[in-house]
Coordinates of C-alpha atoms in Angstrom, one line a residue:
S1 CA 0.0 0.0 0.0
Q2 CA 1.1 3.6 -0.6
S3 CA 0.4 6.9 1.2
F4 CA 1.3 10.6 0.4
Q5 CA 1.5 13.6 2.7
F6 CA 1.8 17.3 1.9
I7 CA 2.9 19.3 5.0
N8 CA 4.1 22.9 4.7
G9 CA 4.5 22.6 1.0
R10 CA 6.7 19.5 1.3
M11 CA 5.6 16.1 0.0
S12 CA 6.5 12.8 1.6
S13 CA 5.4 9.3 0.6
S14 CA 5.6 5.8 2.0
T15 CA 5.2 2.3 0.5
T16 CA 4.2 -0.6 2.7
I17 CA 4.6 -4.2 1.6
H18 CA 3.1 -6.9 3.7
H19 CA 4.5 -10.4 4.0
T20 CA 3.0 -13.4 5.9
F21 CA 5.3 -16.1 7.3
L22 CA 4.4 -19.4 8.9
A23 CA 7.0 -21.0 11.1
Q24 CA 7.8 -24.7 10.5
A25 CA 9.9 -25.4 13.6
V26 CA 10.7 -24.1 17.1
G27 CA 13.9 -22.0 17.5
S28 CA 15.5 -18.6 17.0
F29 CA 15.4 -17.2 13.5
E30 CA 16.5 -14.0 11.8
I31 CA 14.8 -12.2 8.9
G32 CA 17.5 -10.5 7.0
P33 CA 17.5 -6.8 6.0
V34 CA 15.4 -5.6 3.0
E35 CA 17.2 -3.6 0.4
V36 CA 15.5 -1.0 -1.9
E37 CA 16.9 1.5 -4.3
V38 CA 15.8 5.0 -3.9
N39 CA 17.1 7.8 -6.2
G40 CA 20.1 5.7 -7.0
E41 CA 21.0 4.9 -3.4
I42 CA 20.6 1.5 -1.7
V43 CA 18.7 1.7 1.5
R44 CA 18.7 -1.3 4.0
S45 CA 16.4 -2.1 6.8
K46 CA 17.6 -3.7 10.1
P47 CA 17.4 -7.4 10.5
I48 CA 14.6 -8.8 12.7
R49 CA 15.1 -11.5 15.3
I50 CA 12.2 -13.8 16.0
E51 CA 11.9 -16.5 18.7
I52 CA 9.6 -19.4 17.8
V53 CA 8.2 -21.3 20.8
Q54 CA 6.0 -24.4 21.0
A55 CA 2.3 -23.6 20.4
S56 CA 0.1 -23.7 23.5
G57 CA -2.6 -26.4 23.5
G58 CA -5.3 -23.9 24.6
A59 CA -4.5 -21.2 22.1
T60 CA -5.7 -21.4 18.5
P61 CA -4.2 -18.9 16.0
Q62 CA -6.5 -16.8 14.0
P63 CA -6.0 -17.7 10.3
Q64 CA -6.1 -14.9 7.7
G65 CA -9.0 -15.1 5.3
G66 CA -10.6 -18.1 7.0
Q67 CA -13.2 -18.8 9.6
P68 CA -12.6 -17.6 13.1
G69 CA -11.2 -20.2 15.3
A70 CA -10.2 -22.6 12.5
T71 CA -6.7 -24.1 12.4
P72 CA -4.7 -22.8 9.4
A73 CA -3.9 -25.4 6.7
Q74 CA -0.3 -26.5 6.6
P75 CA 1.6 -25.5 3.5
R76 CA 1.8 -28.2 0.9
H77 CA 3.4 -28.9 -2.5
D78 CA 1.3 -29.5 -5.6
P79 CA 3.1 -30.0 -9.0
A80 CA -0.2 -29.4 -10.8
L81 CA 0.0 -25.7 -9.8
Q82 CA 3.2 -24.9 -11.7
G83 CA 4.1 -23.8 -15.1
N84 CA 1.4 -21.2 -15.6
D85 CA 2.3 -17.5 -16.0
T86 CA -1.2 -16.3 -15.4
G87 CA -1.4 -17.6 -11.8
V88 CA -4.8 -19.2 -12.5
F89 CA -5.4 -23.0 -12.4
L90 CA -8.4 -25.2 -12.7
K91 CA -8.2 -28.6 -11.0
A92 CA -10.6 -31.6 -11.1
E93 CA -10.5 -33.3 -7.7
L94 CA -12.0 -36.8 -7.0
D95 CA -13.0 -38.1 -3.7
R96 CA -11.7 -41.5 -4.8
Q97 CA -10.2 -43.1 -7.9
R98 CA -11.2 -46.7 -7.5
V99 CA -14.9 -47.7 -7.4
Y100 CA -17.3 -50.4 -8.5
Q101 CA -19.5 -50.1 -11.6
N102 CA -22.4 -47.8 -10.9
E103 CA -20.8 -46.6 -7.6
P104 CA -20.7 -42.8 -7.4
V105 CA -17.5 -40.7 -7.6
I106 CA -17.7 -37.1 -6.5
I107 CA -15.7 -34.8 -8.8
S108 CA -15.1 -31.2 -7.8
Y109 CA -13.8 -28.5 -10.1
K110 CA -11.9 -25.8 -8.3
I111 CA -10.2 -22.5 -9.3
Y112 CA -6.8 -21.9 -7.8
T113 CA -5.7 -18.3 -8.3
L114 CA -3.0 -15.9 -7.2
R115 CA -4.8 -13.0 -8.7
S116 CA -8.1 -11.3 -8.5
I117 CA -10.8 -12.7 -10.8
S118 CA -13.7 -10.4 -11.7
S119 CA -15.8 -13.0 -13.5
Y120 CA -15.7 -16.4 -15.1
S121 CA -17.8 -18.5 -17.5
L122 CA -17.8 -22.2 -18.6
S123 CA -16.7 -22.5 -22.2
K124 CA -16.5 -26.3 -22.4
L125 CA -18.1 -28.8 -20.1
P126 CA -16.5 -32.2 -19.8
N127 CA -17.9 -35.1 -21.8
F128 CA -19.3 -37.6 -19.4
A129 CA -19.8 -40.3 -22.0
G130 CA -20.1 -43.7 -20.2
F131 CA -21.2 -42.0 -16.9
W132 CA -24.6 -41.2 -15.4
V133 CA -24.3 -37.7 -13.9
E134 CA -26.0 -36.0 -10.9
N135 CA -25.0 -32.3 -10.4
F136 CA -24.9 -30.7 -6.9
E137 CA -26.3 -27.3 -6.4
L138 CA -23.6 -24.8 -5.3
P139 CA -24.0 -21.2 -4.1
R140 CA -24.3 -18.6 -6.9
Q141 CA -21.4 -16.8 -5.3
P142 CA -18.6 -19.3 -4.9
Q143 CA -17.3 -19.7 -1.3
T144 CA -13.5 -19.1 -1.1
R145 CA -10.7 -20.2 1.2
Q146 CA -6.9 -19.6 1.3
E147 CA -4.2 -22.2 1.3
V148 CA -0.4 -22.0 1.0
I149 CA 0.8 -24.2 -1.8
N150 CA 4.3 -24.3 -3.3
G151 CA 5.2 -21.4 -1.0
Q152 CA 2.4 -19.2 -2.4
R153 CA -1.0 -18.3 -0.9
Y154 CA -3.8 -19.3 -3.3
L155 CA -7.4 -18.3 -3.2
I156 CA -9.5 -21.4 -3.9
A157 CA -13.1 -21.5 -5.1
E158 CA -15.3 -24.5 -6.0
I159 CA -17.3 -23.8 -9.1
K160 CA -18.8 -27.2 -10.0
R161 CA -19.5 -30.5 -8.2
S162 CA -21.0 -33.6 -9.7
A163 CA -21.6 -37.3 -8.8
V164 CA -20.7 -39.5 -11.7
F165 CA -21.8 -43.2 -11.9
P166 CA -19.6 -45.2 -14.3
Q167 CA -21.7 -47.6 -16.4
S168 CA -19.0 -50.0 -17.4
A169 CA -15.9 -51.6 -15.8
G170 CA -12.3 -50.8 -16.8
M171 CA -10.2 -47.6 -16.8
Q172 CA -12.5 -44.7 -17.5
S173 CA -11.3 -41.2 -18.3
L174 CA -13.0 -37.8 -17.6
E175 CA -12.2 -35.2 -20.2
P176 CA -11.0 -31.7 -19.1
M177 CA -13.4 -28.8 -18.4
T178 CA -12.5 -25.3 -19.7
I179 CA -13.4 -21.9 -18.3
E180 CA -12.6 -18.3 -19.3
C181 CA -11.8 -15.8 -16.6
E182 CA -11.4 -12.0 -16.4
V183 CA -8.1 -11.8 -14.5
Q184 CA -6.5 -8.6 -13.1
M185 CA -2.9 -8.8 -14.3
P186 CA -0.2 -6.4 -13.0
A187 CA 0.7 -3.6 -15.4
Q188 CA 3.9 -4.3 -17.3
R189 CA 6.0 -1.2 -16.7
R190 CA 9.7 -0.4 -17.1
R191 CA 11.8 0.0 -14.0
S192 CA 11.6 3.5 -12.9
R193 CA 13.2 5.6 -10.1
D194 CA 10.3 8.1 -10.3
I195 CA 8.2 7.8 -7.2
F196 CA 5.2 9.2 -9.1
E197 CA 5.4 6.4 -11.7
S198 CA 5.5 3.8 -9.0
F199 CA 2.2 5.1 -7.8
F200 CA 0.6 3.6 -11.0
D201 CA 1.8 0.2 -10.0
D202 CA -1.0 0.0 -7.5
P203 CA -3.6 -2.8 -8.2
F204 CA -6.1 -0.1 -9.0
F205 CA -4.4 0.5 -12.3
A206 CA -3.9 -3.3 -13.1
R207 CA -5.0 -4.4 -16.6
T208 CA -7.7 -7.0 -17.1
A209 CA -6.9 -10.0 -19.3
R210 CA -9.2 -12.8 -20.5
V211 CA -7.6 -16.1 -19.6
S212 CA -8.7 -19.6 -20.7
V213 CA -7.7 -22.4 -18.4
S214 CA -8.5 -26.1 -18.5
S215 CA -8.4 -28.9 -16.0
K216 CA -6.4 -32.0 -16.6
P217 CA -8.1 -35.3 -17.5
V218 CA -8.6 -37.7 -14.6
Q219 CA -8.6 -41.5 -14.6
I220 CA -11.0 -43.7 -12.6
E221 CA -10.5 -47.4 -12.1
V222 CA -13.9 -49.1 -12.3
L223 CA -14.1 -52.6 -10.8
P224 CA -16.6 -55.1 -12.2
W225 CA -19.3 -56.6 -9.9
P226 CA -18.4 -60.0 -8.3
N227 CA -19.6 -63.1 -10.1
N228 CA -22.0 -64.4 -7.5
K229 CA -24.9 -62.2 -8.6
P230 CA -28.3 -63.0 -7.1
A231 CA -31.3 -63.7 -9.3
N232 CA -32.9 -60.6 -10.8
F233 CA -29.9 -58.4 -10.1
D234 CA -30.3 -55.3 -12.4
G235 CA -27.2 -53.3 -11.5
A236 CA -28.3 -51.5 -8.4
V237 CA -25.4 -50.3 -6.3
G238 CA -25.5 -48.6 -2.9
H239 CA -27.7 -49.0 0.1
Y240 CA -31.5 -49.6 -0.2
S241 CA -34.6 -50.5 1.7
L242 CA -37.9 -51.6 0.1
K243 CA -41.5 -50.9 1.2
A244 CA -44.8 -52.1 -0.5
T245 CA -48.3 -50.9 0.5
V246 CA -51.8 -51.1 -0.9
D247 CA -54.6 -48.6 -0.5
R248 CA -57.1 -51.3 0.6
R249 CA -57.0 -55.0 1.3
E250 CA -60.6 -55.8 0.6
V251 CA -62.3 -54.9 -2.6
K252 CA -64.9 -56.1 -5.1
T253 CA -64.3 -57.6 -8.5
N254 CA -63.5 -55.0 -11.2
E255 CA -62.5 -52.4 -8.6
A256 CA -59.1 -50.9 -8.7
I257 CA -56.3 -51.5 -6.1
T258 CA -53.3 -49.2 -5.9
L259 CA -50.0 -50.9 -5.0
K260 CA -47.1 -48.5 -4.1
V261 CA -43.6 -49.9 -4.1
T262 CA -40.9 -47.5 -2.7
A263 CA -37.1 -48.0 -2.7
S264 CA -35.2 -45.6 -0.5
G265 CA -31.6 -45.1 0.5
Q266 CA -28.4 -44.1 -1.3
G267 CA -27.5 -44.8 -4.9
N268 CA -28.3 -44.1 -8.6
F269 CA -32.1 -43.8 -8.5
K270 CA -32.3 -42.7 -12.2
T271 CA -31.3 -46.1 -13.4
L272 CA -32.9 -48.1 -10.6
S273 CA -35.2 -50.8 -12.1
A274 CA -38.6 -51.7 -10.5
P275 CA -38.7 -54.9 -8.5
R276 CA -40.3 -57.7 -10.4
L277 CA -44.0 -58.3 -9.5
N278 CA -45.4 -61.8 -9.0
L279 CA -49.2 -61.2 -9.1
P280 CA -52.1 -63.6 -9.5
S281 CA -53.0 -64.3 -13.1
D282 CA -56.6 -63.1 -12.4
F283 CA -55.3 -59.6 -11.8
E284 CA -55.1 -57.0 -14.6
V285 CA -52.1 -54.7 -14.1
Y286 CA -51.3 -51.4 -15.8
D287 CA -48.0 -49.8 -16.3
P288 CA -46.7 -48.1 -13.2
K289 CA -46.5 -44.3 -12.5
V290 CA -42.9 -43.5 -11.5
A291 CA -41.9 -40.7 -9.1
E292 CA -38.5 -39.8 -7.8
D293 CA -37.4 -37.7 -4.8
I294 CA -33.6 -37.2 -5.1
N295 CA -31.6 -35.4 -2.5
R296 CA -28.1 -34.1 -3.6
A297 CA -26.4 -32.9 -0.4
N298 CA -23.3 -33.6 1.8
N299 CA -21.5 -35.3 -1.2
Q300 CA -24.2 -38.0 -1.3
I301 CA -27.0 -38.9 -3.7
S302 CA -29.9 -40.2 -1.6
G303 CA -33.7 -40.2 -1.8
S304 CA -36.4 -42.5 -2.9
K305 CA -38.1 -43.9 -6.1
T306 CA -41.8 -45.0 -6.1
W307 CA -43.6 -47.2 -8.6
E308 CA -47.4 -46.9 -8.3
Y309 CA -49.3 -49.8 -9.9
V310 CA -53.1 -49.9 -10.6
M311 CA -54.5 -53.5 -10.4
V312 CA -58.0 -54.7 -11.2
P313 CA -59.0 -58.2 -9.9
R314 CA -61.5 -60.0 -12.2
F315 CA -62.5 -62.9 -9.9
P316 CA -63.5 -63.2 -6.3
G317 CA -61.4 -65.1 -3.7
N318 CA -58.5 -64.7 -1.4
F319 CA -55.2 -63.8 -3.1
E320 CA -51.7 -62.9 -2.0
I321 CA -49.2 -60.5 -3.5
S322 CA -45.8 -62.2 -3.1
G323 CA -43.1 -60.4 -1.2
L324 CA -40.9 -58.2 -3.5
A325 CA -37.2 -58.3 -3.7
L326 CA -34.6 -55.7 -4.7
P327 CA -31.1 -57.2 -5.1
Y328 CA -28.2 -54.7 -4.9
F329 CA -24.5 -54.6 -4.4
D330 CA -23.1 -53.0 -1.3
P331 CA -19.7 -51.5 -2.2
R332 CA -18.8 -50.9 1.5
A333 CA -19.4 -54.5 2.5
K334 CA -18.3 -55.7 -1.0
E335 CA -21.2 -58.2 -1.1
Y336 CA -24.7 -58.6 -2.6
R337 CA -27.7 -57.9 -0.4
V338 CA -31.4 -58.1 -1.0
A339 CA -34.0 -55.5 0.2
S340 CA -37.4 -57.2 0.5
T341 CA -41.0 -56.8 1.6
A342 CA -43.6 -59.0 3.3
P343 CA -46.4 -60.7 1.3
I344 CA -49.7 -58.8 1.2
A345 CA -53.0 -60.7 1.6
L346 CA -56.1 -59.5 -0.4
S347 CA -59.7 -60.4 -0.1
I348 CA -61.7 -60.0 -3.4
L349 CA -65.5 -60.0 -3.1
K350 CA -68.0 -60.6 -5.9
G351 CA -69.1 -57.4 -7.4
A352 CA -72.5 -56.3 -8.6
G353 CA -71.9 -57.3 -12.3
E354 CA -71.1 -60.7 -13.7
V355 CA -67.6 -62.0 -13.7
A356 CA -66.4 -62.8 -17.3
L357 CA -64.6 -66.0 -18.0
A358 CA -61.4 -65.6 -19.8
G359 CA -61.5 -66.7 -23.5
S360 CA -65.3 -67.2 -23.7
G361 CA -68.5 -65.2 -24.0
R362 CA -70.2 -66.9 -21.1
T363 CA -70.2 -66.3 -17.3
K364 CA -69.5 -68.7 -14.5
E365 CA -73.2 -69.0 -13.8
D366 CA -73.9 -70.2 -17.4
V367 CA -72.0 -73.4 -16.8
K368 CA -74.7 -75.8 -15.7
L369 CA -75.6 -79.5 -16.4
L370 CA -78.6 -79.6 -18.8
G371 CA -79.5 -83.2 -18.0
Q372 CA -78.2 -86.6 -16.8
D373 CA -80.0 -88.8 -19.4
V374 CA -78.9 -89.9 -22.9
R375 CA -78.3 -87.1 -25.4
F376 CA -80.8 -86.4 -28.1
I377 CA -80.2 -88.6 -31.2
A378 CA -79.3 -86.6 -34.3
L379 CA -81.8 -87.5 -37.1
S380 CA -80.0 -85.7 -40.0
D381 CA -77.6 -87.6 -42.3
L382 CA -73.9 -87.2 -41.6
P383 CA -71.9 -85.5 -44.3
F384 CA -69.8 -87.8 -46.6
Q385 CA -66.1 -87.4 -46.9
E386 CA -63.9 -88.3 -49.9
I387 CA -61.8 -91.4 -49.3
D388 CA -58.7 -90.1 -50.9
R389 CA -58.8 -86.8 -48.9
R390 CA -55.8 -86.6 -46.5
N391 CA -55.9 -84.1 -43.7
Y392 CA -52.1 -83.8 -43.5
A393 CA -52.2 -82.4 -47.0
Q394 CA -54.6 -79.6 -46.1
P395 CA -53.3 -76.0 -45.6
W396 CA -54.9 -75.8 -42.1
F397 CA -53.0 -78.9 -41.0
M398 CA -49.7 -77.4 -42.1
T399 CA -50.5 -74.3 -40.2
L400 CA -51.1 -76.2 -37.0
L401 CA -47.6 -77.8 -37.4
V402 CA -45.9 -74.5 -38.0
L403 CA -47.6 -72.5 -35.2
P404 CA -45.8 -74.3 -32.2
V405 CA -42.4 -73.6 -33.9
L406 CA -43.3 -69.9 -34.4
G407 CA -44.6 -69.7 -30.8
L408 CA -41.4 -71.2 -29.4
A409 CA -39.3 -68.8 -31.5
G410 CA -41.3 -65.9 -30.3
A411 CA -40.9 -67.0 -26.7
L412 CA -37.2 -67.3 -27.1
F413 CA -36.9 -63.9 -28.7
Y414 CA -39.0 -62.3 -25.9
Q415 CA -36.9 -63.9 -23.2
R416 CA -33.7 -62.7 -24.8
H417 CA -35.2 -59.2 -25.2
Q418 CA -36.1 -59.1 -21.5
E419 CA -32.7 -60.4 -20.4
K420 CA -31.1 -57.7 -22.6
L421 CA -33.3 -55.0 -21.1
S422 CA -32.2 -56.1 -17.5
T423 CA -28.5 -56.4 -18.2
N424 CA -27.7 -53.9 -20.9
V425 CA -28.3 -50.3 -19.7
A426 CA -27.5 -48.8 -23.1
Y427 CA -30.1 -51.1 -24.9
A428 CA -32.7 -50.4 -22.2
R429 CA -32.2 -46.6 -22.5
S430 CA -32.3 -46.8 -26.3
R431 CA -35.6 -48.7 -26.3
K432 CA -37.4 -46.2 -24.0
A433 CA -35.9 -43.1 -25.7
T434 CA -38.8 -42.4 -28.0
R435 CA -41.5 -43.1 -25.5
A436 CA -39.8 -40.9 -22.9
A437 CA -39.4 -38.0 -25.4
N438 CA -43.1 -38.2 -26.4
L439 CA -44.1 -38.0 -22.7
Q440 CA -41.9 -35.0 -22.3
L441 CA -43.5 -33.4 -25.4
Q442 CA -47.0 -34.0 -24.0
T443 CA -45.9 -32.0 -20.9
A444 CA -44.6 -29.2 -23.2
K445 CA -48.0 -29.2 -25.1
K446 CA -49.8 -28.3 -21.9
F447 CA -47.6 -25.2 -21.5
L448 CA -48.2 -24.5 -25.2
Q449 CA -52.0 -24.5 -24.5
N450 CA -51.4 -22.1 -21.6
N451 CA -49.2 -19.9 -23.7
D452 CA -46.3 -20.3 -21.2
G453 CA -43.4 -19.9 -23.6
K454 CA -40.5 -20.2 -21.1
Q455 CA -41.7 -23.5 -19.7
F456 CA -42.8 -24.7 -23.1
Y457 CA -39.3 -24.3 -24.6
A458 CA -37.7 -25.7 -21.4
E459 CA -39.7 -28.9 -21.7
V460 CA -39.1 -29.3 -25.4
Q461 CA -35.3 -28.9 -24.7
R462 CA -35.6 -31.6 -22.0
A463 CA -37.3 -33.9 -24.6
L464 CA -34.6 -33.3 -27.2
M465 CA -31.7 -33.7 -24.8
G466 CA -33.2 -36.7 -23.0
F467 CA -33.9 -38.4 -26.3
L468 CA -30.2 -38.1 -27.4
G469 CA -29.0 -39.1 -23.9
N470 CA -31.1 -42.3 -24.0
K471 CA -30.3 -43.1 -27.6
L472 CA -26.5 -42.6 -27.3
N473 CA -26.3 -43.8 -23.6
V474 CA -24.7 -40.6 -22.4
A475 CA -25.6 -38.2 -19.6
E476 CA -27.5 -35.3 -21.1
A477 CA -26.2 -33.0 -18.3
G478 CA -22.8 -33.2 -19.9
L479 CA -23.8 -32.7 -23.5
V480 CA -22.8 -29.5 -25.4
T481 CA -23.4 -28.6 -29.1
E482 CA -19.9 -29.6 -30.2
D483 CA -20.1 -33.0 -28.5
I484 CA -23.6 -33.7 -29.9
Q485 CA -22.5 -32.9 -33.4
K486 CA -19.4 -35.1 -33.1
L487 CA -21.4 -38.0 -31.6
L488 CA -24.0 -37.9 -34.3
E489 CA -21.3 -37.7 -37.0
D490 CA -19.7 -40.8 -35.6
K491 CA -23.1 -42.5 -35.9
K492 CA -23.1 -41.6 -39.6
V493 CA -26.3 -39.5 -39.2
A494 CA -27.1 -37.4 -42.3
P495 CA -25.9 -33.7 -41.9
A496 CA -29.4 -32.4 -42.7
V497 CA -30.9 -34.4 -39.8
V498 CA -28.1 -33.2 -37.5
A499 CA -28.6 -29.6 -38.5
A500 CA -32.4 -29.8 -38.0
Y501 CA -31.9 -31.2 -34.5
L502 CA -29.3 -28.7 -33.5
N503 CA -31.4 -25.9 -34.8
C504 CA -34.2 -27.0 -32.5
L505 CA -31.8 -27.0 -29.5
H506 CA -30.5 -23.5 -30.4
T507 CA -34.1 -22.2 -30.7
C508 CA -34.9 -23.6 -27.2
D509 CA -31.8 -21.9 -25.8
F510 CA -32.7 -18.6 -27.4
Q511 CA -36.4 -18.5 -26.6
R512 CA -35.9 -19.5 -22.9
F513 CA -33.9 -16.3 -22.3
A514 CA -35.4 -14.0 -24.9
P515 CA -37.2 -11.0 -23.4
S516 CA -40.0 -11.0 -26.1
Q517 CA -43.5 -12.3 -25.5
S518 CA -44.2 -15.8 -26.7
N519 CA -46.2 -16.3 -29.9
G520 CA -48.7 -19.1 -29.9
V521 CA -48.5 -19.8 -33.6
E522 CA -44.7 -19.9 -33.6
M523 CA -44.8 -22.2 -30.6
K524 CA -47.2 -24.6 -32.4
Q525 CA -45.0 -24.6 -35.5
F526 CA -41.9 -25.2 -33.4
Y527 CA -43.7 -28.1 -31.5
D528 CA -44.3 -29.8 -34.8
Q529 CA -40.7 -29.1 -35.9
A530 CA -39.3 -30.6 -32.7
Q531 CA -41.5 -33.7 -33.0
S532 CA -40.4 -34.2 -36.7
A533 CA -36.7 -33.8 -35.7
I534 CA -37.1 -36.5 -33.0
E535 CA -38.8 -38.8 -35.5
Q536 CA -36.1 -38.3 -38.1
M537 CA -33.4 -38.8 -35.6
E538 CA -35.1 -42.0 -34.5
E539 CA -35.0 -43.4 -38.0
A540 CA -31.3 -42.3 -38.4
L541 CA -30.2 -44.0 -35.2

């Protein structure tokens, strides 16, 4: 810092430079004299003698720039924070580098800087291909702390934190992230003896430079699951509990029963599959309604996922819903475990209407004996049949022979399809991509009818990004325009289809933040355009 004084027409000035030292050992030390050149003369200060004593157990030093009462961090050495003239670094830090498949890794991106940063922006997000990503919410104003590294005091701020779930075993790599910062750099001036020129070396007159910095790629070793997998294991990893309830246990035929199955705990709920139901054959079951409640806090992904089934019993009687099971792998115990529920007993009473027999047009009450005596003798002549007519040569006979083979082939195909859905995450996501996108578009259509442009374009963007994420088996949270174009080009998608799809994404980005009022006609046209883009991309992929 500098100060100037004018007294009785005479000017005097002083320059103060602050240094902070941290003693590493007990003893007597001397800080040598400081030399400066003033008007061609060398001026020296007196040496300073300092006695370092053992720290008292009851006294805690007050750190500079930290929280009151906190113990200052010990200086450390970090080779990653070297070789950069700007004094600004971006580091990707992992909480661990060796995990099991689908076990989360917390990755934190932090800025280390020796200089003042007025602003920053993300210019390139890392490509999380092969990972499922859950992002943590951080304060809009990053919290900072100070730490001495390589003998220099750095200001550290965390700007992004995510939980990544590797979807396949082996060595996996996370690509760098790039940011651009507005950094205050010291002015480059020639050495001067003029004290007035040294006044302009104050940080107030520092120049601002735009600096681009990138993190280094990081490697994660992903271990495969052990071989002794339990039956119906679908890749759940973490800690789970399971609960099943029904809204009522006694109903009449053709009345609906709601079965709620809830899995709660810690893990990747986005890819968690529903426990397999074993219901009575006389129950008609509809596709479940799925709800998620995910909590991203304290470096953990926890919460619950609920499947709500609607069941309609067709026949009266006493039935039982078998206990449900959710097999999962516990990475802490390094063993498989099963979360389960108790069976649920149901009492189905006869309703007011008749109960239909499956496969016939009659009811149970229609089945009665008409008599116990000899049947009525048919008086009409029996039809004649040609002697040389062979049934095995008839088309209907050949059809009967082929049908079992076709049925067996269909059953095998269906079984392999179900096994592939339960074991291959990429295949399962690809199969549900179009249906999930259409559901998202239906939600967008409601905002279209209400003329809510911001929400409409946000939902359409979710449909477009979600479709690509499911089709390409990548986390949509980590997709940017350049990565999307490269991925689609690698899939040999026609440039016209890629351009139409990217144009829809750009329109969503623009309209979401545009200040103008939404136009209903334009929104309807864009809805059709987005729907057509998804259909064309479905054909191309």
